[in-house]
Amino acid sequence: MLQPSAPEWTDSECPVARTADLVGDKWILLIIRDSLDGKHRFSEYERSLGVAKNILSDRLRLLVERGILIRIANDRGTRSEYQLTSAGRDLFTLILSLRQWGERNAFGADEAHSTLVDPATGEPVPRLRALRENGAELTPETTHLVKTAESQQ
């Protein structure tokens, strides 16, 4: 199980709050985005993000500490690379969802922006949707929360 850097979770029973504790920082989300886009080195993240070195170093350290990235030193001990763990790769749909929300809501109709495409078709990745097993779309109005188990405190 992944753990936050702080000693306690913000809301111990909420998966959204726990995820925000782990990845809810602008720079962390952008590093994950860049990692999913194939970046692995400090210099690649720095060039892509334009972030101060101390902030980038801190966020990479946190991502390694939290089990989202692993740091791999090269044979000569210089220029480490970072790779997503399986938990980090699981964030693909979160980043895709944020990207697609941004495409719909954070840009004007004629404003240029990046779009994730399927290289096999050249078409934009289809919009993510929550679906029932029969294919019907789920919405906030057609779902509700339940606890999966009582806390063992």
Short mmCIF file of C-alpha atoms in Angstrom, two decimals:
data_model
loop_
_atom_site.label_atom_id
_atom_site.label_comp_id
_atom_site.label_asym_id
_atom_site.label_seq_id
_atom_site.Cartn_x
_atom_site.Cartn_y
_atom_site.Cartn_z
CA MET A 1 0.00 0.00 0.00
CA LEU A 2 1.28 3.46 -0.88
CA GLN A 3 1.74 5.89 2.01
CA PRO A 4 1.66 9.69 2.25
CA SER A 5 4.73 11.60 3.38
CA ALA A 6 2.84 13.06 6.33
CA PRO A 7 2.18 10.66 9.19
CA GLU A 8 -1.59 10.54 8.62
CA TRP A 9 -4.11 10.60 5.80
CA THR A 10 -6.27 13.71 5.37
CA ASP A 11 -9.41 11.54 5.35
CA SER A 12 -8.62 7.93 6.15
CA GLU A 13 -11.81 6.51 4.62
CA CYS A 14 -11.95 8.44 1.33
CA PRO A 15 -10.07 7.10 -1.72
CA VAL A 16 -10.19 10.54 -3.38
CA ALA A 17 -8.63 12.22 -0.33
CA ARG A 18 -5.94 9.52 -0.08
CA THR A 19 -5.12 9.91 -3.77
CA ALA A 20 -4.93 13.69 -3.33
CA ASP A 21 -2.55 13.14 -0.40
CA LEU A 22 -0.29 11.11 -2.70
CA VAL A 23 -0.46 12.99 -6.01
CA GLY A 24 -2.48 16.19 -5.43
CA ASP A 25 0.28 18.67 -6.22
CA LYS A 26 0.65 20.53 -9.54
CA TRP A 27 4.29 19.54 -10.04
CA ILE A 28 3.69 15.92 -9.04
CA LEU A 29 0.84 15.58 -11.54
CA LEU A 30 2.94 17.15 -14.30
CA ILE A 31 5.91 14.87 -13.53
CA ILE A 32 3.56 11.87 -13.74
CA ARG A 33 2.18 13.22 -17.04
CA ASP A 34 5.71 13.59 -18.41
CA SER A 35 6.66 10.11 -17.17
CA LEU A 36 3.65 8.65 -18.98
CA ASP A 37 4.80 10.58 -22.07
CA GLY A 38 8.21 8.84 -21.92
CA LYS A 39 10.41 11.22 -19.98
CA HIS A 40 12.84 9.56 -17.53
CA ARG A 41 15.66 11.97 -16.68
CA PHE A 42 15.88 14.98 -14.40
CA SER A 43 16.98 17.17 -17.33
CA GLU A 44 13.96 16.08 -19.40
CA TYR A 45 11.54 16.97 -16.61
CA GLU A 46 13.32 20.26 -15.98
CA ARG A 47 13.22 21.24 -19.66
CA SER A 48 9.58 20.22 -20.08
CA LEU A 49 8.26 21.80 -16.89
CA GLY A 50 10.47 24.86 -16.44
CA VAL A 51 10.43 24.20 -12.70
CA ALA A 52 13.17 25.20 -10.25
CA LYS A 53 15.70 22.42 -9.61
CA ASN A 54 15.03 22.31 -5.87
CA ILE A 55 11.28 21.88 -6.40
CA LEU A 56 11.82 19.21 -9.06
CA SER A 57 14.28 17.33 -6.82
CA ASP A 58 11.82 17.44 -3.93
CA ARG A 59 8.87 16.19 -6.00
CA LEU A 60 10.90 13.38 -7.59
CA ARG A 61 12.03 12.34 -4.11
CA LEU A 62 8.41 12.32 -2.90
CA LEU A 63 7.27 10.26 -5.88
CA VAL A 64 9.99 7.69 -5.19
CA GLU A 65 9.23 7.72 -1.45
CA ARG A 66 5.52 7.22 -2.14
CA GLY A 67 6.11 4.28 -4.50
CA ILE A 68 4.96 5.97 -7.70
CA LEU A 69 8.41 6.21 -9.34
CA ILE A 70 11.58 4.21 -8.90
CA ARG A 71 15.00 5.81 -9.25
CA ILE A 72 17.49 3.83 -11.31
CA ALA A 73 21.15 4.87 -11.14
CA ASN A 74 23.14 4.22 -14.29
CA ASP A 75 26.31 2.14 -14.26
CA ARG A 76 28.55 5.17 -13.68
CA GLY A 77 26.40 6.53 -10.86
CA THR A 78 25.46 9.71 -12.73
CA ARG A 79 22.23 10.83 -14.34
CA SER A 80 19.70 8.60 -12.69
CA GLU A 81 16.54 7.71 -14.52
CA TYR A 82 13.05 7.52 -13.10
CA GLN A 83 10.50 4.93 -14.10
CA LEU A 84 6.87 4.54 -13.14
CA THR A 85 5.99 1.67 -10.85
CA SER A 86 2.84 -0.33 -11.54
CA ALA A 87 1.04 2.04 -9.14
CA GLY A 88 2.41 4.97 -11.17
CA ARG A 89 1.24 3.44 -14.45
CA ASP A 90 -2.20 2.98 -12.85
CA LEU A 91 -2.42 6.80 -12.84
CA PHE A 92 -2.75 6.82 -16.65
CA THR A 93 -6.55 7.02 -16.52
CA LEU A 94 -6.41 9.79 -13.90
CA ILE A 95 -4.07 11.86 -16.09
CA LEU A 96 -6.17 11.06 -19.17
CA SER A 97 -9.32 12.14 -17.33
CA LEU A 98 -7.67 15.43 -16.25
CA ARG A 99 -6.45 15.98 -19.82
CA GLN A 100 -9.87 15.38 -21.33
CA TRP A 101 -11.58 17.57 -18.74
CA GLY A 102 -9.08 20.32 -19.54
CA GLU A 103 -9.69 19.96 -23.29
CA ARG A 104 -13.43 20.47 -22.70
CA ASN A 105 -13.33 23.12 -19.99
CA ALA A 106 -10.00 24.98 -19.83
CA PHE A 107 -9.63 26.09 -23.45
CA GLY A 108 -11.61 28.36 -25.74
CA ALA A 109 -13.12 26.86 -28.89
CA ASP A 110 -10.32 28.17 -31.14
CA GLU A 111 -7.49 27.84 -28.63
CA ALA A 112 -4.65 25.47 -29.56
CA HIS A 113 -3.85 22.64 -27.15
CA SER A 114 -2.33 19.17 -27.09
CA THR A 115 -4.49 16.08 -27.58
CA LEU A 116 -3.61 12.47 -26.79
CA VAL A 117 -4.08 10.27 -29.86
CA ASP A 118 -4.11 6.55 -30.55
CA PRO A 119 -1.08 6.00 -32.82
CA ALA A 120 -2.80 3.03 -34.49
CA THR A 121 -5.63 5.24 -35.79
CA GLY A 122 -4.31 8.79 -35.45
CA GLU A 123 -7.61 9.64 -33.75
CA PRO A 124 -7.98 11.28 -30.33
CA VAL A 125 -8.33 8.82 -27.46
CA PRO A 126 -12.08 8.32 -26.85
CA ARG A 127 -13.57 10.19 -23.91
CA LEU A 128 -13.44 8.26 -20.65
CA ARG A 129 -16.84 7.32 -19.29
CA ALA A 130 -18.01 5.31 -16.31
CA LEU A 131 -20.19 2.50 -17.65
CA ARG A 132 -22.35 -0.25 -16.23
CA GLU A 133 -21.51 -3.77 -17.36
CA ASN A 134 -24.32 -3.47 -19.93
CA GLY A 135 -22.70 -0.35 -21.42
CA ALA A 136 -25.12 2.20 -19.93
CA GLU A 137 -23.40 5.36 -18.71
CA LEU A 138 -23.15 5.99 -14.98
CA THR A 139 -23.53 9.54 -13.63
CA PRO A 140 -23.36 11.18 -10.20
CA GLU A 141 -27.16 10.84 -10.06
CA THR A 142 -27.08 7.09 -10.75
CA THR A 143 -24.38 6.17 -8.21
CA HIS A 144 -23.93 6.39 -4.44
CA LEU A 145 -21.18 5.71 -1.90
CA VAL A 146 -21.00 2.72 0.41
CA LYS A 147 -18.30 1.69 2.85
CA THR A 148 -16.52 -1.51 1.86
CA ALA A 149 -15.47 -2.44 5.40
CA GLU A 150 -15.42 -0.97 8.87
CA SER A 151 -12.16 0.60 10.01
CA GLN A 152 -10.08 -1.56 12.34
CA GLN A 153 -9.14 1.10 14.91
#
